[in-house]
Coordinates of C-alpha atoms in Angstrom, one line a residue:
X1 CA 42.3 60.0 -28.4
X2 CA 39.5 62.0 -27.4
X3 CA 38.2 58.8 -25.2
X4 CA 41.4 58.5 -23.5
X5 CA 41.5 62.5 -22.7
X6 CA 37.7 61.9 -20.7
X7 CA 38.9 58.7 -18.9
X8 CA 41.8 60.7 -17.7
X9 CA 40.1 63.5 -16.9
X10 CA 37.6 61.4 -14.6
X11 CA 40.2 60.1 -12.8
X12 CA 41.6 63.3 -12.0
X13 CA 37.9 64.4 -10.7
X14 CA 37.7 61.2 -8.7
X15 CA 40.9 61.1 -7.0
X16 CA 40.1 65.2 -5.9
X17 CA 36.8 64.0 -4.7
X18 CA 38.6 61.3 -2.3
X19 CA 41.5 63.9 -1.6
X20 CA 38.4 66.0 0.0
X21 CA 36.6 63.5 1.6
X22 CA 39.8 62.8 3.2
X23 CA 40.5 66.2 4.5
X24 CA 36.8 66.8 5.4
X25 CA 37.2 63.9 8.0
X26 CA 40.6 65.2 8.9
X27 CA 39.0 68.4 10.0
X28 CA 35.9 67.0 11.9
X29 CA 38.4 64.7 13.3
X30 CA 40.2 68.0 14.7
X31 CA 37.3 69.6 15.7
X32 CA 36.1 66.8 18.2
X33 CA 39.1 67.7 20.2
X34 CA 38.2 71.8 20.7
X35 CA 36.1 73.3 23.5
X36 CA 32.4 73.7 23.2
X37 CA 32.6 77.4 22.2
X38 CA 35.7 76.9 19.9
X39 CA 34.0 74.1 18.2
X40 CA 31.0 76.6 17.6
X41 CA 33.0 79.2 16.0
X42 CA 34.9 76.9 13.9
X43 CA 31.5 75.4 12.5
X44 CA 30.2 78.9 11.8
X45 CA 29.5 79.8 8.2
X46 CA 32.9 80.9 6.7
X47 CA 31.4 84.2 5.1
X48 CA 30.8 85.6 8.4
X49 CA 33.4 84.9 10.2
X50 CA 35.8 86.5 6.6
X51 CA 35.2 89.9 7.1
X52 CA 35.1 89.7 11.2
X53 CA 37.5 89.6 13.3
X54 CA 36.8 87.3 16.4
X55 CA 35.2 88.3 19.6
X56 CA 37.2 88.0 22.7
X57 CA 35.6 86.3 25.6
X58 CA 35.3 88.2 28.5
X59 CA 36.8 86.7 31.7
X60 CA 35.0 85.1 34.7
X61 CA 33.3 87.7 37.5
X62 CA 35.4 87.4 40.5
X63 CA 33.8 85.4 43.3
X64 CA 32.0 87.4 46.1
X65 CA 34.1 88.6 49.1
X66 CA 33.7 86.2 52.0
X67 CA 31.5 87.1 54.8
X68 CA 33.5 87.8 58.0
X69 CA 31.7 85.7 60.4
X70 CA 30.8 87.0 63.7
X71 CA 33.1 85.6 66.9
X72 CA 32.2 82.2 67.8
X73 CA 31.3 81.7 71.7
X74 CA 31.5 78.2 72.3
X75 CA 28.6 76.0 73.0
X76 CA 29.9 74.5 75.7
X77 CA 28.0 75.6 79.0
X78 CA 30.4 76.7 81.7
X79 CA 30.7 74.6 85.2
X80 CA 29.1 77.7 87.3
X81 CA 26.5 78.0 84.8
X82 CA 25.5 74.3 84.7
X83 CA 25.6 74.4 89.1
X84 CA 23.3 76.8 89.0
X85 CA 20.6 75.1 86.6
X86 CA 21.0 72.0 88.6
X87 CA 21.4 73.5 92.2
X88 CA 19.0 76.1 92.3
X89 CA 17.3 76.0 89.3
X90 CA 16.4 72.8 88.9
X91 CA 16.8 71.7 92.6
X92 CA 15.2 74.5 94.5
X93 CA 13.3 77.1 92.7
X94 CA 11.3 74.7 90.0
X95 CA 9.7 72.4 92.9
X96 CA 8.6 76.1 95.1
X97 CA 7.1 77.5 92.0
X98 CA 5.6 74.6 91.5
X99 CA 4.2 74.2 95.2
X100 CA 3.1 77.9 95.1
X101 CA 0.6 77.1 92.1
X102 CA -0.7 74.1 94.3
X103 CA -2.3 76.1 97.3
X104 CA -1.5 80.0 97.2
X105 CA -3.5 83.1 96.2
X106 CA -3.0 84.0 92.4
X107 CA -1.2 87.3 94.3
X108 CA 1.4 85.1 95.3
X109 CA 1.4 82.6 92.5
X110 CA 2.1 86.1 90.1
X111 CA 4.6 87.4 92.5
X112 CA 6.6 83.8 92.7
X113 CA 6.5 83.7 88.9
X114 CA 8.3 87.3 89.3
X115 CA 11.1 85.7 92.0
X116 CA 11.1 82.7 88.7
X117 CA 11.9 85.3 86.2
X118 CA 14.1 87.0 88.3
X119 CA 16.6 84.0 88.6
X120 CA 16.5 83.5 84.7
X121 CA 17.9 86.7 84.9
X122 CA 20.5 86.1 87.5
X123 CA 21.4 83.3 85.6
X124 CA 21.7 84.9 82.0
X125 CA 24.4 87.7 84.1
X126 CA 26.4 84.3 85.3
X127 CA 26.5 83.1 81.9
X128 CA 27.9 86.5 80.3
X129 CA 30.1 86.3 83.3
X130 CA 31.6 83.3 82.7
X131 CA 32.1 83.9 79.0
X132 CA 32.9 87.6 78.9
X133 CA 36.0 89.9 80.0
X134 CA 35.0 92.1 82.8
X135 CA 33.0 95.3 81.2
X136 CA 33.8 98.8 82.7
X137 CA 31.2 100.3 84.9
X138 CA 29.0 101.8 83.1
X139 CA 28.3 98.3 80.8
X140 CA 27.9 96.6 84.1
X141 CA 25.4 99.0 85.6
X142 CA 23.6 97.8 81.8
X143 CA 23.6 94.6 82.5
X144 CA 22.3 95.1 86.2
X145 CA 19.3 96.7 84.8
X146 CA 17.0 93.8 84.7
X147 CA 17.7 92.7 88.0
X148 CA 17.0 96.1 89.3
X149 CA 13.5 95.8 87.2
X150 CA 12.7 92.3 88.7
X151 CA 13.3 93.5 92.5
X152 CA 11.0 96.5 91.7
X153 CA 8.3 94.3 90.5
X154 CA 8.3 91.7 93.2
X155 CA 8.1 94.8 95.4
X156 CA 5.2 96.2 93.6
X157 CA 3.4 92.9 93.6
X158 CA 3.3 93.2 97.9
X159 CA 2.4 96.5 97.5
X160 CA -0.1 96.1 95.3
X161 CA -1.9 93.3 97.6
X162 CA -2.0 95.1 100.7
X163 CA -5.8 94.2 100.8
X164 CA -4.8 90.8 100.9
X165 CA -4.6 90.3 104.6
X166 CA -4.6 86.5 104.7
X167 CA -1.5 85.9 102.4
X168 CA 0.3 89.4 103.1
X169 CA 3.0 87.5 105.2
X170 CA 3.4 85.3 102.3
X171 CA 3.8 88.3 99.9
X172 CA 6.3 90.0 102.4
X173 CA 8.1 87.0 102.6
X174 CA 8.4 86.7 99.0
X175 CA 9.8 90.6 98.7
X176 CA 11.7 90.4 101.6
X177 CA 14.1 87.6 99.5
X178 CA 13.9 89.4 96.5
X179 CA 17.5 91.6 96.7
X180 CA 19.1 88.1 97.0
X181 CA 20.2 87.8 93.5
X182 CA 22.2 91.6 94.5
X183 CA 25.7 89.7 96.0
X184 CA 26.6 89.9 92.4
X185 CA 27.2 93.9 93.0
X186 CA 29.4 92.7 96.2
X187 CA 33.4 92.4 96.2
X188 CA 34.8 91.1 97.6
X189 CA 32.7 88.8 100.3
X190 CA 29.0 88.5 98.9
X191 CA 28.6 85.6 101.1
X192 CA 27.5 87.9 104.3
X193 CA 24.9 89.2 102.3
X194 CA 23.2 86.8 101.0
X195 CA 22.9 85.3 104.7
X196 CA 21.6 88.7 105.7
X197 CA 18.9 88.6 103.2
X198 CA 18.0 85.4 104.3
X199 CA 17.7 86.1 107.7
X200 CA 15.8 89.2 107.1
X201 CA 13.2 86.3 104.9
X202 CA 13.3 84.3 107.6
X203 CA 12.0 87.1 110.1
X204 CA 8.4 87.1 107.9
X205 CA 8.3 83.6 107.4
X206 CA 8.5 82.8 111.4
X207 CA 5.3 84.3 111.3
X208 CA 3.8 81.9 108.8
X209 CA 5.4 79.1 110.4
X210 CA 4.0 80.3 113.7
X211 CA 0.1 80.7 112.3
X212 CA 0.0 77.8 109.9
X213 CA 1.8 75.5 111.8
X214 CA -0.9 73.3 113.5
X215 CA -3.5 74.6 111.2
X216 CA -1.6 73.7 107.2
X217 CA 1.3 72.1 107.4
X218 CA 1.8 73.2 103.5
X219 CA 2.2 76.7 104.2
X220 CA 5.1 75.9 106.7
X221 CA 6.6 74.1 103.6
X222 CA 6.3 76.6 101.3
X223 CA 8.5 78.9 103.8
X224 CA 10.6 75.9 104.1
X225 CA 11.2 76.1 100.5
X226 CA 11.8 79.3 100.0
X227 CA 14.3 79.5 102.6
X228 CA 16.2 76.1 100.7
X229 CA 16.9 78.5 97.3
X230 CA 18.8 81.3 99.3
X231 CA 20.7 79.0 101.3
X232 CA 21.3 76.9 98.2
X233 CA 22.2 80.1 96.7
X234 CA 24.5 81.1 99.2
X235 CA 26.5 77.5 99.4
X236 CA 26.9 78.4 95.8
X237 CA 28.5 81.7 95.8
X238 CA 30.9 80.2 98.2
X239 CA 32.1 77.9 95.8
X240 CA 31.9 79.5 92.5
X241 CA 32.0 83.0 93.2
X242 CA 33.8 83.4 97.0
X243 CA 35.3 87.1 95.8
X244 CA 32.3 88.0 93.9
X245 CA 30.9 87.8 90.6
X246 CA 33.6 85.8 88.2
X247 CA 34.5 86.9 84.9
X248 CA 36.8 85.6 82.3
X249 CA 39.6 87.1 81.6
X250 CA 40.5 85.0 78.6
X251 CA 37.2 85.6 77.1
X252 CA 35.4 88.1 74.8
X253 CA 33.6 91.5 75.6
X254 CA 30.1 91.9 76.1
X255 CA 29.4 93.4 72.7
X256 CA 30.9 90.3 70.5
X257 CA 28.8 88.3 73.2
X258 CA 25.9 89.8 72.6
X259 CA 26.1 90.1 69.3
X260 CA 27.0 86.4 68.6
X261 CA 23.3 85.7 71.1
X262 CA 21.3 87.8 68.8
X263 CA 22.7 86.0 65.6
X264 CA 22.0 82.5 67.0
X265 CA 18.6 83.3 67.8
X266 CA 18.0 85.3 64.5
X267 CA 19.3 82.5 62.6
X268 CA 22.5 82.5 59.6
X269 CA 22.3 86.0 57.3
X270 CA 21.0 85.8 53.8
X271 CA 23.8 84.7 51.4
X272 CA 25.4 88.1 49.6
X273 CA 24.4 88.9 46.3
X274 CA 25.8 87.9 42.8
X275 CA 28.9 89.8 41.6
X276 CA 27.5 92.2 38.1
X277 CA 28.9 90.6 35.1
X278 CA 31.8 91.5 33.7
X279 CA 31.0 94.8 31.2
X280 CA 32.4 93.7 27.2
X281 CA 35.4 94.8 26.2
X282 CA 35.3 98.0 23.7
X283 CA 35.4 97.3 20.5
X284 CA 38.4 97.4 18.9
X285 CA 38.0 100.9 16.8
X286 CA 36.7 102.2 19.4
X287 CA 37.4 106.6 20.1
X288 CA 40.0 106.9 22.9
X289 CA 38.4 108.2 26.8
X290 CA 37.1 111.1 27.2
X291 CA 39.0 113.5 29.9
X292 CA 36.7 112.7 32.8
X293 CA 37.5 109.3 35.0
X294 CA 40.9 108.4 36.4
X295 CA 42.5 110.9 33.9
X296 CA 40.6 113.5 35.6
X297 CA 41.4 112.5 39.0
X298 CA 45.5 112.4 38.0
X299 CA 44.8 115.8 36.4
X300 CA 43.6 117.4 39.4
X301 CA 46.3 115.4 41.8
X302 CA 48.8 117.4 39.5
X303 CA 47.6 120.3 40.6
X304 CA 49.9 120.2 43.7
X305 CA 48.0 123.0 46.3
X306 CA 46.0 124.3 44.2
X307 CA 43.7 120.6 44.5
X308 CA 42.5 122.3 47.9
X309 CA 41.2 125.9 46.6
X310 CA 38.2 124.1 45.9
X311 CA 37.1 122.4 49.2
X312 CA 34.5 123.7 51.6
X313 CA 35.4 124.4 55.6
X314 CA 33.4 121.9 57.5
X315 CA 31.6 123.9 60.7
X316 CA 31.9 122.1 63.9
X317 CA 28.6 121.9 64.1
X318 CA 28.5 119.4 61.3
X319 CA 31.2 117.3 63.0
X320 CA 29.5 113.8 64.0
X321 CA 32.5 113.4 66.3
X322 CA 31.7 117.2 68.7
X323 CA 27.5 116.2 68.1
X324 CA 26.5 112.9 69.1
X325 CA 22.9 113.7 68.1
X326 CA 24.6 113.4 64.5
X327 CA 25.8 110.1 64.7
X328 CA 22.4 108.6 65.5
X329 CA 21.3 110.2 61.8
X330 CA 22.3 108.7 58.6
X331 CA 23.2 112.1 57.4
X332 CA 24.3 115.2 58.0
X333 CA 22.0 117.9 57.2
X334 CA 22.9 121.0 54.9
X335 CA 23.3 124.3 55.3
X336 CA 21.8 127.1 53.2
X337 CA 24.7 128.3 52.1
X338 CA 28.3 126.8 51.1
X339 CA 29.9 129.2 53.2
X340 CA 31.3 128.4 56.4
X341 CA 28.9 129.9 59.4
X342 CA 31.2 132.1 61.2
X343 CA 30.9 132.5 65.2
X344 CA 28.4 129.9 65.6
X345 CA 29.3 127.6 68.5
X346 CA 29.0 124.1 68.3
X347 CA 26.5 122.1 69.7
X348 CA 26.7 121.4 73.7
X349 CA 27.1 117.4 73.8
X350 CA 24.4 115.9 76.3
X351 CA 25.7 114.8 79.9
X352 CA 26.7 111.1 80.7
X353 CA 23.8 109.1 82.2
X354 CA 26.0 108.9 85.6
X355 CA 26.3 112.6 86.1
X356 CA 22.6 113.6 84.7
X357 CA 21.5 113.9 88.7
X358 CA 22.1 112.1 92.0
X359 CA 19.5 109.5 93.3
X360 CA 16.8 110.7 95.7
X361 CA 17.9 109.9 99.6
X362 CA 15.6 107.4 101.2
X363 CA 15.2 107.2 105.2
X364 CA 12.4 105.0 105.8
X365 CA 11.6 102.0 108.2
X366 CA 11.4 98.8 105.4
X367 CA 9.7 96.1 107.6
X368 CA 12.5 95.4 110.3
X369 CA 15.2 97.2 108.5
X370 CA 15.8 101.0 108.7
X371 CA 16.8 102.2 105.5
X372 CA 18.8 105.5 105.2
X373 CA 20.7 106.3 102.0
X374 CA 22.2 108.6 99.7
X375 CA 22.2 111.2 102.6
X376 CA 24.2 114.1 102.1
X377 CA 25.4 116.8 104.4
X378 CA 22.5 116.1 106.9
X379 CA 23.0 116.1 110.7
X380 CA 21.8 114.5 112.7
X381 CA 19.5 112.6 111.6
X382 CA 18.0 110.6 115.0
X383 CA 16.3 107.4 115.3
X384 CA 14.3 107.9 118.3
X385 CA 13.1 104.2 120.3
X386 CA 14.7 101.7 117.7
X387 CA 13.3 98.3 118.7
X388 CA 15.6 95.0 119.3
X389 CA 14.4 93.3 116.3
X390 CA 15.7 96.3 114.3
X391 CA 18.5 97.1 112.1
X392 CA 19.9 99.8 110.6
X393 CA 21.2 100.3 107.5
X394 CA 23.7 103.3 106.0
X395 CA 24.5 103.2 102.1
X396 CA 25.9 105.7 100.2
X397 CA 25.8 108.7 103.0
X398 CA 28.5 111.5 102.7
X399 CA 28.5 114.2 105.1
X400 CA 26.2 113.0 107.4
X401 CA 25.9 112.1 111.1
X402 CA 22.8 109.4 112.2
X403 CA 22.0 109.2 116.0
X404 CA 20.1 106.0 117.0
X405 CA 18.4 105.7 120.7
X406 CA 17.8 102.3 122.3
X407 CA 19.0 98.7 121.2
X408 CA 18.6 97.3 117.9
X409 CA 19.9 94.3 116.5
X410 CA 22.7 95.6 114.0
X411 CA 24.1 99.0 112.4
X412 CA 26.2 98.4 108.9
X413 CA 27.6 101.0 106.9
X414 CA 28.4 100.4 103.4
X415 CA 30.1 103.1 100.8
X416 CA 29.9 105.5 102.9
X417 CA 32.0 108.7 102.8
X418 CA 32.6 110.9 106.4
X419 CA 29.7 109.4 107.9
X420 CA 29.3 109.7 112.1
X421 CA 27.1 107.0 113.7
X422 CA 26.3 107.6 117.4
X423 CA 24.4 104.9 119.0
X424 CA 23.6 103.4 122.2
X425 CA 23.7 99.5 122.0
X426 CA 23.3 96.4 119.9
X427 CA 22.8 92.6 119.8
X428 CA 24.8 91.6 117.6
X429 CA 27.4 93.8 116.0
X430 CA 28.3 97.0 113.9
X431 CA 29.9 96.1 110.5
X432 CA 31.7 99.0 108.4
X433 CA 32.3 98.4 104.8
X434 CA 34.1 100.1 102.4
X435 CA 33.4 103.7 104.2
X436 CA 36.7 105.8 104.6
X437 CA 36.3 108.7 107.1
X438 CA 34.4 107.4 109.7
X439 CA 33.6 108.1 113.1
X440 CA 32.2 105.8 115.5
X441 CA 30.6 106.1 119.2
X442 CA 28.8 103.3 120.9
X443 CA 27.5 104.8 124.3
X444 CA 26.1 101.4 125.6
X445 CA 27.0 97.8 124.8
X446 CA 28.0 96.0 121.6
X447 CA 29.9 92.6 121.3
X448 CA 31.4 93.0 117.9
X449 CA 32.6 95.5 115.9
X450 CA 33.4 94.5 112.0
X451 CA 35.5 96.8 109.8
X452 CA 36.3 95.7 106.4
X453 CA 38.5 97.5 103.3
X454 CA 38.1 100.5 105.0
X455 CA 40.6 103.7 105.4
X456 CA 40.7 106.3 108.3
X457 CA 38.3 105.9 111.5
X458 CA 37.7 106.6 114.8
X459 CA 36.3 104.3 117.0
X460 CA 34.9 105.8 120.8
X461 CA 34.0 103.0 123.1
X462 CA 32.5 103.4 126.6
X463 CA 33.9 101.6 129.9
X464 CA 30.4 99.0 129.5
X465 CA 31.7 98.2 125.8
X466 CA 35.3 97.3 126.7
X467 CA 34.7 93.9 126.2
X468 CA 34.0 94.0 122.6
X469 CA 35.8 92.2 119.4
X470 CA 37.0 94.2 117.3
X471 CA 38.1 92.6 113.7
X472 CA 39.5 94.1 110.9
X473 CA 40.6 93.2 107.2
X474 CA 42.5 95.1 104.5
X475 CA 42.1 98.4 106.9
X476 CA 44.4 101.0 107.6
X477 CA 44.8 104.4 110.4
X478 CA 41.9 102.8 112.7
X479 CA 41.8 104.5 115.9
X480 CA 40.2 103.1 119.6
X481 CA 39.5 105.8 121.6
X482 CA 38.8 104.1 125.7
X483 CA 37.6 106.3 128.5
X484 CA 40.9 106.9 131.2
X485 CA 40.3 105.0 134.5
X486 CA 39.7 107.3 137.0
X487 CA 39.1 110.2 135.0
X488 CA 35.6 112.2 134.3
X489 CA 32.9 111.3 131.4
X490 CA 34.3 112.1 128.2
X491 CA 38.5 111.9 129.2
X492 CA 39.8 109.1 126.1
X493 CA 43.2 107.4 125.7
X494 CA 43.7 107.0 121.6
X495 CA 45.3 103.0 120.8
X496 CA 46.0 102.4 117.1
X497 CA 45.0 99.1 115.6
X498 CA 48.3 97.2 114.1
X499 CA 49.1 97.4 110.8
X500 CA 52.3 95.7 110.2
X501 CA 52.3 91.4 111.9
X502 CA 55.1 88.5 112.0
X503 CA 53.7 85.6 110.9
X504 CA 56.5 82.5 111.8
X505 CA 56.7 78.7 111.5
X506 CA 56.1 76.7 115.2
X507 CA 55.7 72.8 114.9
X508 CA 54.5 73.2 111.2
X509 CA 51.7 75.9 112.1
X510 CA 51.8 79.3 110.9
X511 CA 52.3 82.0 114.2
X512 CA 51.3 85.6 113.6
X513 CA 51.5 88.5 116.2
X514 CA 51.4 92.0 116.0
X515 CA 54.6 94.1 115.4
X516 CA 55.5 96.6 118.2
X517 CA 57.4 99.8 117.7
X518 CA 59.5 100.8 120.9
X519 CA 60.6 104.3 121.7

């Protein structure tokens, strides 16, 4: 009996021992199918994980905020761009540097290699043209700036050479052409100036033509060829820029533009930095928050009024929006004391660049041109034996009368404001541009007379200048005064230009006469 109690009793411990084996490969079976992490936990030893409870896993760092990326200007080079690299770039001004460095004194190779640099810059203003809004005025007297700088030098560089008798022609040549690249700053025709720049270049390069011309035939080529870029240049304006400089109104401002440049040439910004991990959650016995944090902030919103007790007045001085001189600091430096500074004034802001003075007024005989600008309130000033090859040039005069005795070639005023020109005769005409106000008296002879957008003038003729053209466009209360037949010196008869035409259909071509008033 006691043999048939051990047999059963092995059987039992047998048929347990399967029964385990069993559920031991049930549960590794079941484990196969959990997550890494999961599967660690569950094969942790089970008298650690008895008297914990689990540890929750903390949740993924949120990704990094995406970078805003800067305005994209399109690669794509515009059509007045690409015209000018292969028109006058390319097709004029490469092949003249490139003659210059072949034959001419290193003076004029450095002073070409200004005039090179000075069309890079011409063309880097074409391009923000053609991709930018139009700026205000004081961003595009910015963007002039290294125009201005290039002219300067190119003027310098003659200067500088005077010693240099044998090219000096070719330096004055050079300079002469220099303020080509300034029909950008004219609206809306720029197409007469850049032909009077280049016939004012032509005047010194007669000369070289004239003493090289039997002796080196390269010289004469080299004037040649610098003649070719400004009338290249000017066939260009008249098809890409007939009104002036052309911006785009669909495009972007100068500041995006500029800074989308400087990030293409400084290459992508570094990639932000990782998001800090997330911090573990408290544990769960942890003590409950102190009162500081967000309960303190509500605590103090519940104040109502009383949150503001506390605050200290800001003095104007320490306003970065009444002291520019602040903004250009990080920060904003403290007083002595917390309490507010009673009766001190605030700091006087500086004076916009424009109004900081006026520009120094010039009269001065330039070569062939007399040059007399930013006169004010002077009278007269006189011109006393002008010569034929001569001309005389008013910019930016208020106030001011100009007297000029003999014949000269040509008399423009441009910007001008109540300016008086009194002269005796001229080749070819007087042109009046943009200057409201003025008064003009031609004693002699002058064939035509040119007003353009301008307001207000008087216009004096005597009996010899009768036969003058007068033309006029986008002008208004323009007077001709004629001398009375049969009446002493000085007697005039006052005729208003017309303001107001009829413009009709005859056979399919467009008629256009004058409208007169009766009565």
């Amino acid at each position: 009996m006691a043999s048939g109690g051990l047999h059963s009793l092995a059987t039992i411990i047998k048929r347990l021992e399967a029964t385990t084996s069993r559920l031991e490969d049930l549960a590794s079976l079941a484990t196969s199918y959990l997550p890494p992490a999961a599967q660690v936990a569950a094969n942790a030893s089970p008298n650690s994980s008895a008297n914990s409870e689990p540890t929750p896993v903390p949740p993924p760092p949120p990704p990094p905020p995406a970078a805003i990326p800067p305005p994209v200007v399109s690669e794509e080079i515009p059509a007045s761009v690409t015209a000018f690299d292969e028109r006058i770039i390319e097709g004029k001004l490469k092949p003249f540097v490139e003659l210059t460095k072949s034959f001419a004194s290193p003076s004029v190779i450095e002073q070409v290699g200004l005039v090179e640099q000075e069309f890079k810059d011409l063309r880097e203003l074409i391009l923000t043209a053609a991709t930018c809004k139009k700026p205000d005025q004081a961003e595009y007297e910015k963007l002039l700036v290294p125009l201005q700088k290039d002219i300067e030098a190119i003027t310098r560089a003659k200067e500088a050479n005077r010693k240099d008798r044998e090219w000096f022609n070719h330096l004055s040549t050079v300079a002469e052409g220099a303020p080509c690249v300034g029909w950008v700053t004219i609206s809306p025709k720029p197409g007469p100036y850049a032909n009077e720049i280049k016939d004012s270049t032509q005047f010194y390069g007669n000369r070289i033509i004239k003493e090289f011309k039997e002796k080196e035939p390269k010289h004469v080529q080299w004037v040649r060829a610098y003649i070719a870029i400004q009338e290249e240049q000017h066939k260009y304006i008249m098809e890409y820029h007939t009104t002036g400089l052309e911006w785009n109104f669909k495009g972007i401002s100068v500041e995006q533009f500029k800074a989308s440049s400087t990030g293409a040439a400084g290459g992508a910004p570094p990639p932000p930095p990782p998001a800090p991990a997330a911090p573990p959650p408290p544990p769960a016995g942890a003590a409950p928050a102190s009162s500081g944090g967000i309960n303190a902030v509500f605590e103090q919103l519940n104040r109502g009024e009383e949150v503001t007790k506390g605050l200290r007045k800001v003095d104007k001085s320490q306003m970065t929006h009444k002291n520019p001189a602040l903004r250009a600091g990080n920060t904003v430096p403290s007083t002595s004391s917390s309490a507010p500074a009673v009766g001190k004034k605030p700091t006087k802001p500086s004076k916009p660049q424009a109004l900081m003075g006026k520009k120094p007024p010039k009269f001065a005989l330039e070569g062939n041109k007399w040059a007399i600008e930013y006169q004010e309130n002077q009278s007269p000033l006189t011109l006393d034996n002008v010569e034929i090859s001569q001309t005389v040039n008013l910019y930016q005069c208020k106030n001011t009368t100009v007297v000029i005795k003999g014949k000269c070639n040509a008399v423009t005023l441009v910007n001008c404001t109540k300016t008086s020109v009194l002269v005796e005769s001229v080749i070819s005409s007087v042109s009046v541009t943009n200057s409201p106000s003025f008064a003009l008296q031609i004693t002699g002879k002058a064939p035509t007379i040119q007003l353009d957008s301008t307001d207000s003038g008087q216009i004096y003729l005597s009996r010899e200048c009768l036969a003058a053209e007068i033309t006029t466009a986008k002008c208004s209360s323009i007077n001709i005064s004629i001398p009375v037949e049969g009446e002493e010196e000085g007697v005039f008869n006052e005729h208003p230009i017309p303001e107001m035409f009829r413009t009709t259909i005859v056979d399919g071509k467009l008629v256009t006469t004058a409208v007169e008033h009766a009565g």
